[in-house]
PDB file of C-alpha atoms in Angstrom:
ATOM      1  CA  UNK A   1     117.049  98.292  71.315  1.00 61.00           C
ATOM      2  CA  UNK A   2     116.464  94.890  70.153  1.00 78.00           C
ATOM      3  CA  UNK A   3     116.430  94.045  66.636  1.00 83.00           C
ATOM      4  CA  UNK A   4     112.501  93.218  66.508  1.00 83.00           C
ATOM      5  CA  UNK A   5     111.984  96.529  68.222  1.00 83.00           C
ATOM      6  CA  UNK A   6     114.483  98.581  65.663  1.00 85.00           C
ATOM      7  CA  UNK A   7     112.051  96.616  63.181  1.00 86.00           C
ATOM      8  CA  UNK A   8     109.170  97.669  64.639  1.00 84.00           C
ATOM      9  CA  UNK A   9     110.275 101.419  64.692  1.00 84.00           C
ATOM     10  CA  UNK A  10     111.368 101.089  61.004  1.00 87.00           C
ATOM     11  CA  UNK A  11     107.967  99.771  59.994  1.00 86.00           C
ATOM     12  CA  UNK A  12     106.639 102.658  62.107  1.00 82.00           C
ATOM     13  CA  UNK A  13     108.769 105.476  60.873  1.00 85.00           C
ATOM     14  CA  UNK A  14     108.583 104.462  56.801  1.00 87.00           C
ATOM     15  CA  UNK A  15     104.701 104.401  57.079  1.00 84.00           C
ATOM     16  CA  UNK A  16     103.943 107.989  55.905  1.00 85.00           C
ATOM     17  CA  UNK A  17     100.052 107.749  56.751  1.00 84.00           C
ATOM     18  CA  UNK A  18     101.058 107.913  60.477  1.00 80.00           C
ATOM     19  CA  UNK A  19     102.470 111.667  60.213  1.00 83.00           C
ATOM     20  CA  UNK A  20     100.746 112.985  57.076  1.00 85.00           C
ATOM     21  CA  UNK A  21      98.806 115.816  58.600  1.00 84.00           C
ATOM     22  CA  UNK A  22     101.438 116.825  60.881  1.00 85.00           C
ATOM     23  CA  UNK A  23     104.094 119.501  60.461  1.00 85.00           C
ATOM     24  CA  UNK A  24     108.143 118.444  60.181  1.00 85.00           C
ATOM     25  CA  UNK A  25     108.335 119.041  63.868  1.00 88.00           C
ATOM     26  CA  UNK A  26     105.233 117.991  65.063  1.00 86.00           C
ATOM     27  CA  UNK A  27     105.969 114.648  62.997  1.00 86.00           C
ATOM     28  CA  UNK A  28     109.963 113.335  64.091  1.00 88.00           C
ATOM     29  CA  UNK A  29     108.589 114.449  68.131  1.00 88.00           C
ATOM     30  CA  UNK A  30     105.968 111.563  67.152  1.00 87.00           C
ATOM     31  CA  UNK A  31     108.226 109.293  65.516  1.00 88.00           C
ATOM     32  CA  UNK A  32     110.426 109.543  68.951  1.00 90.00           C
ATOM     33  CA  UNK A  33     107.361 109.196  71.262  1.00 88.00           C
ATOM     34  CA  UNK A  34     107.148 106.123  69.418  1.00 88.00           C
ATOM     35  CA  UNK A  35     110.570 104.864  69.721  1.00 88.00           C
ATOM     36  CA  UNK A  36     110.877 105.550  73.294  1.00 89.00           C
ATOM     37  CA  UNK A  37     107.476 103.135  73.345  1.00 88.00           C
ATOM     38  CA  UNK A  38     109.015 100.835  71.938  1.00 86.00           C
ATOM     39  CA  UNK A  39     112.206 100.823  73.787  1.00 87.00           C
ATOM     40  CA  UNK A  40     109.882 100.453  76.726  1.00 86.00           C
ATOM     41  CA  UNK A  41     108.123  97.722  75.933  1.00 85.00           C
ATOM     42  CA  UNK A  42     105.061  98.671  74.560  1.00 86.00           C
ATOM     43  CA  UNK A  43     103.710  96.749  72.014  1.00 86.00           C
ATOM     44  CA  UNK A  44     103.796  97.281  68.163  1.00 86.00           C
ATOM     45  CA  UNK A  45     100.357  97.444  67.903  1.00 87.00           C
ATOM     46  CA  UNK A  46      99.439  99.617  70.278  1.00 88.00           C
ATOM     47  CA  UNK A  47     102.329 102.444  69.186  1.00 87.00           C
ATOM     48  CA  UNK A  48     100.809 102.657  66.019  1.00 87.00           C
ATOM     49  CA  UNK A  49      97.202 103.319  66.926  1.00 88.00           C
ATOM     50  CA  UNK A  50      98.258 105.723  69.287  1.00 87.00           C
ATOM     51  CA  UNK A  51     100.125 107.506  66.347  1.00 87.00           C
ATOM     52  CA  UNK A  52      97.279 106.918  64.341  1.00 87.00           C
ATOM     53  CA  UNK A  53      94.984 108.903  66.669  1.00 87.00           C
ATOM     54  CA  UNK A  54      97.787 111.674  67.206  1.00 86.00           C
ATOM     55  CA  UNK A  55      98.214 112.503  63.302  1.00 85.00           C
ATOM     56  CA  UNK A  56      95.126 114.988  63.374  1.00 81.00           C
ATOM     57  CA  UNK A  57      95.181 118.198  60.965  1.00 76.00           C
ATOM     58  CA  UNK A  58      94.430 120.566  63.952  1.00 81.00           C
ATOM     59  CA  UNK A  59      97.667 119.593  66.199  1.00 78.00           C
ATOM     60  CA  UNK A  60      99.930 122.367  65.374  1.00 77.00           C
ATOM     61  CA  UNK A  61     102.079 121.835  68.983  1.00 85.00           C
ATOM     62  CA  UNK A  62     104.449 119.414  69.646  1.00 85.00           C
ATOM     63  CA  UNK A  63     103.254 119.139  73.195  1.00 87.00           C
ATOM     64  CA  UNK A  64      99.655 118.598  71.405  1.00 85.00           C
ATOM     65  CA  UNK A  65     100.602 116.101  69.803  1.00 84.00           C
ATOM     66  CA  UNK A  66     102.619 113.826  72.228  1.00 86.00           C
ATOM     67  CA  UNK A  67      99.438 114.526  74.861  1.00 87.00           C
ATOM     68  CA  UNK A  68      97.401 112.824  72.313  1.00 85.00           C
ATOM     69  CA  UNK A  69      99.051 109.690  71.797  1.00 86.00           C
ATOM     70  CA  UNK A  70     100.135 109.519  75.384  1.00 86.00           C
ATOM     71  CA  UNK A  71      95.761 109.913  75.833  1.00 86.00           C
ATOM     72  CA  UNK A  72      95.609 107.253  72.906  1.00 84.00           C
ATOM     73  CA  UNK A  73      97.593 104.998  74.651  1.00 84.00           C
ATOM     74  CA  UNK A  74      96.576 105.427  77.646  1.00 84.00           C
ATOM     75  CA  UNK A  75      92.820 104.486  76.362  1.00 81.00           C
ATOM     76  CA  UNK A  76      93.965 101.052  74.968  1.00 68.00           C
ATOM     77  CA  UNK A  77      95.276 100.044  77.928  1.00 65.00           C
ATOM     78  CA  UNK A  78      92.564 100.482  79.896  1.00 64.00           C
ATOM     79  CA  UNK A  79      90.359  99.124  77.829  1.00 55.00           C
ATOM     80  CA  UNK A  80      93.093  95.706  77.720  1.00 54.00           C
ATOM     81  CA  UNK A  81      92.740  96.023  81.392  1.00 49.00           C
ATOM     82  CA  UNK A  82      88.900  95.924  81.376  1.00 48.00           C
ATOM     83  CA  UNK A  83      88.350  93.767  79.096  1.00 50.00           C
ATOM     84  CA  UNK A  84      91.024  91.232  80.646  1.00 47.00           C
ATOM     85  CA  UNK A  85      89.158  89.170  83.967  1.00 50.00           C
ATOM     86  CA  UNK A  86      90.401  89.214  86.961  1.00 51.00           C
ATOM     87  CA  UNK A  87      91.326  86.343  88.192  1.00 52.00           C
ATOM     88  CA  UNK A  88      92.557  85.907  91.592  1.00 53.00           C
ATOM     89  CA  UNK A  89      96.125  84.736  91.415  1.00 73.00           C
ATOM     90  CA  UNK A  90      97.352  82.144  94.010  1.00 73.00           C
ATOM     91  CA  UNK A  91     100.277  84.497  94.676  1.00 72.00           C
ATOM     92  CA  UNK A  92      98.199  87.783  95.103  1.00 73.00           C
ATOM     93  CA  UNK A  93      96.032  85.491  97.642  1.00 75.00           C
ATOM     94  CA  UNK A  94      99.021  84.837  99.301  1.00 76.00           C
ATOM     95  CA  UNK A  95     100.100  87.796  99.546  1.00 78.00           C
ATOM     96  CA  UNK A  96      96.955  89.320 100.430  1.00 79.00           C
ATOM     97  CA  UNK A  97      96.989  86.596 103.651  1.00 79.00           C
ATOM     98  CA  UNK A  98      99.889  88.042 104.608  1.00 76.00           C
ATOM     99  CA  UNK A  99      99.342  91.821 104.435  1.00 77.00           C
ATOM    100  CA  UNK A 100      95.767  91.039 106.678  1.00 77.00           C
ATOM    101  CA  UNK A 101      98.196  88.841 109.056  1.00 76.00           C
ATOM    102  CA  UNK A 102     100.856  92.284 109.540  1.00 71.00           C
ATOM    103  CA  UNK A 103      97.826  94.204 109.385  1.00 74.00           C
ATOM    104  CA  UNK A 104      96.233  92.312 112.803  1.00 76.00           C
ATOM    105  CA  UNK A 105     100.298  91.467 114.353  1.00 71.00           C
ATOM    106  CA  UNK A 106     100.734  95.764 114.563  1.00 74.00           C
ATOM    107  CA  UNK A 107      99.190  96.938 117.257  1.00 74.00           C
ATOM    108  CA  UNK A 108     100.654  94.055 119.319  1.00 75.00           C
ATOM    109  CA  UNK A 109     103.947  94.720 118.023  1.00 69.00           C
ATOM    110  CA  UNK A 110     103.573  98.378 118.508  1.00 70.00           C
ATOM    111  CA  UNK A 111     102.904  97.627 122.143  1.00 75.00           C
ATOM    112  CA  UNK A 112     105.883  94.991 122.860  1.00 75.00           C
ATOM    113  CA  UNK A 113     108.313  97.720 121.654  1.00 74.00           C
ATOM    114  CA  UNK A 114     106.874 100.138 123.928  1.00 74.00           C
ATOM    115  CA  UNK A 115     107.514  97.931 126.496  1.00 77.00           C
ATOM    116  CA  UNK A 116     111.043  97.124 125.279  1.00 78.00           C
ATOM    117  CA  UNK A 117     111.956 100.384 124.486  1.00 75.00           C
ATOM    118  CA  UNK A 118     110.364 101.219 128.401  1.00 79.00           C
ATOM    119  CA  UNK A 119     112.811  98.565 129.490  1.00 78.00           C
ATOM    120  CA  UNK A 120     115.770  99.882 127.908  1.00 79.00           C
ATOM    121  CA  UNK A 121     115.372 103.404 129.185  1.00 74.00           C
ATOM    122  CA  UNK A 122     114.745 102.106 132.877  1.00 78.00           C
ATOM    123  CA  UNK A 123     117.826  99.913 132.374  1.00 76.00           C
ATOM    124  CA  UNK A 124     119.919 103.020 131.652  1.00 73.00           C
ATOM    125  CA  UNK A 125     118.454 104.689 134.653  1.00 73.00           C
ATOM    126  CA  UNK A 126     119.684 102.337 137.077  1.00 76.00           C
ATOM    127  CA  UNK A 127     122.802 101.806 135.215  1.00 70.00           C
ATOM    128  CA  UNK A 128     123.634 105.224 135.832  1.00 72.00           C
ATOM    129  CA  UNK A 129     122.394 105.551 139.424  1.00 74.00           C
ATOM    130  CA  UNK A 130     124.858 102.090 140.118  1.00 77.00           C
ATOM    131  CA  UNK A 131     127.717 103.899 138.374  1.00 77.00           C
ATOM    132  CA  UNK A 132     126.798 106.773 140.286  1.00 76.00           C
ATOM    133  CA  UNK A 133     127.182 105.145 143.659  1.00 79.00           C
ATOM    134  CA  UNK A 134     130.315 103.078 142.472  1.00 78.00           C
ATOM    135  CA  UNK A 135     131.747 106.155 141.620  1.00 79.00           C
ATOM    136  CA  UNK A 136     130.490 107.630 145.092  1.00 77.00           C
ATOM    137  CA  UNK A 137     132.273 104.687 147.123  1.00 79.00           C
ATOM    138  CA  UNK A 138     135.744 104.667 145.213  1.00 78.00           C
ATOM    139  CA  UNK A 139     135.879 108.538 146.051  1.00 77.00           C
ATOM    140  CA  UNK A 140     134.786 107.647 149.717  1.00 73.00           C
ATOM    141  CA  UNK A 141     137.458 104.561 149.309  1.00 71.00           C
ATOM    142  CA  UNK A 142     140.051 107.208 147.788  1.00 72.00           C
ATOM    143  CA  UNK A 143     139.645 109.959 150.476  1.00 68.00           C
ATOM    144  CA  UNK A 144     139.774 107.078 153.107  1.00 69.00           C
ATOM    145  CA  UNK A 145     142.889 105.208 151.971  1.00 63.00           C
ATOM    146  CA  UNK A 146     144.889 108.244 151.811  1.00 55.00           C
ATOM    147  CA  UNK A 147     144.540 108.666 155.779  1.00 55.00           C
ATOM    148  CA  UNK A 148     144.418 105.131 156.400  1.00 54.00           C
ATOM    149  CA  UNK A 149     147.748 103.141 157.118  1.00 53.00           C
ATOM    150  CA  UNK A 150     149.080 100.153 155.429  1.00 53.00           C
ATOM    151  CA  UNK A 151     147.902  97.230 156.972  1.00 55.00           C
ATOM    152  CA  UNK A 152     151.465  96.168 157.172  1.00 55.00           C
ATOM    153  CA  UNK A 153     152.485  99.140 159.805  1.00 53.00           C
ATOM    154  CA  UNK A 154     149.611  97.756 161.610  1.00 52.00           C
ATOM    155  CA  UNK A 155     151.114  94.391 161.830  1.00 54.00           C
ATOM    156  CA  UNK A 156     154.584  95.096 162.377  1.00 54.00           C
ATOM    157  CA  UNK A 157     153.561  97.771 165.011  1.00 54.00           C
ATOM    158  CA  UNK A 158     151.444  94.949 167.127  1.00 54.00           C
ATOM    159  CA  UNK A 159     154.497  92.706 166.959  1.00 56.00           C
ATOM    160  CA  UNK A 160     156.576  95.162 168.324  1.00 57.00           C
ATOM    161  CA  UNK A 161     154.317  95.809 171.041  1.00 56.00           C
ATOM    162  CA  UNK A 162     154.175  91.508 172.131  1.00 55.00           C
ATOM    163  CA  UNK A 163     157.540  91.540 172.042  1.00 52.00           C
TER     164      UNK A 163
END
């Protein structure tokens, strides 16, 4: 944690109005909610009213109280969020352009790998039929060399018949 958020726990943890109507237990379960807020960024402010609005005399659970300042916070920042305008960011534009640009390139991509994919498995048909009928020649080639003669007899047999 840095040292302005160790700070901001300290500040949070020696201020005795935050956890005065809670029990022992009820009270350091609090005080870690808040350090884990703070360790995650929330801001200083916003811890402590959450805290503020947690330490209530008729919390007697631990869960109680955490789902109260986890509510508490919750509340702040959507009222940050509401109250904050929304302006249209030239990167969120931009990135809006190019979600409706994907959005309209699908189907047309959808349909080219169909087509592909169509292409490949027809490929792979006649690849197999053509090494089908090579292998169907080099067994006709096999079964027809092993009766055939050398062409060599055949020549040396014809010369001895000239002469």
């Amino acid at each position: 944690m840095s040292l302005d958020r160790q700070a901001a726990f300290e500040r949070l943890a020696n201020n005795e109005r935050l956890t005065d109507n809670l029990t022992d237990v009820t009270a350091k379960a609090l005080l870690r909610w808040a350090e884990q807020q703070l360790q995650a960024g929330v801001a200083e402010a916003d811890v402590l009213q959450a805290a503020r609005q947690a330490n209530r005399d008729d919390i007697v659970e631990v869960n109680e109280v955490l789902a109260a300042a986890n509510s508490a916070l919750n509340q702040a920042h959507k009222a940050m969020v509401a109250e904050t305008p929304q302006t249209a960011e030239p990167a969120a534009q931009a990135g809006q352009a190019v979600a409706n640009a994907l959005s309209q390139l699908i189907p047309s991509v959808a349909e080219k790998m169909s087509k592909l994919g169509q292409n490949v498995l027809d490929g792979a048909g006649q690849a197999a039929k053509q090494s089908l009928i090579t292998a169907k020649i080099d067994r006709m080639g096999q079964m027809l060399g092993a009766n055939a003669r050398p062409r060599s007899h055949r020549i040396k047999r014809r010369r001895g018949w000239r002469g």
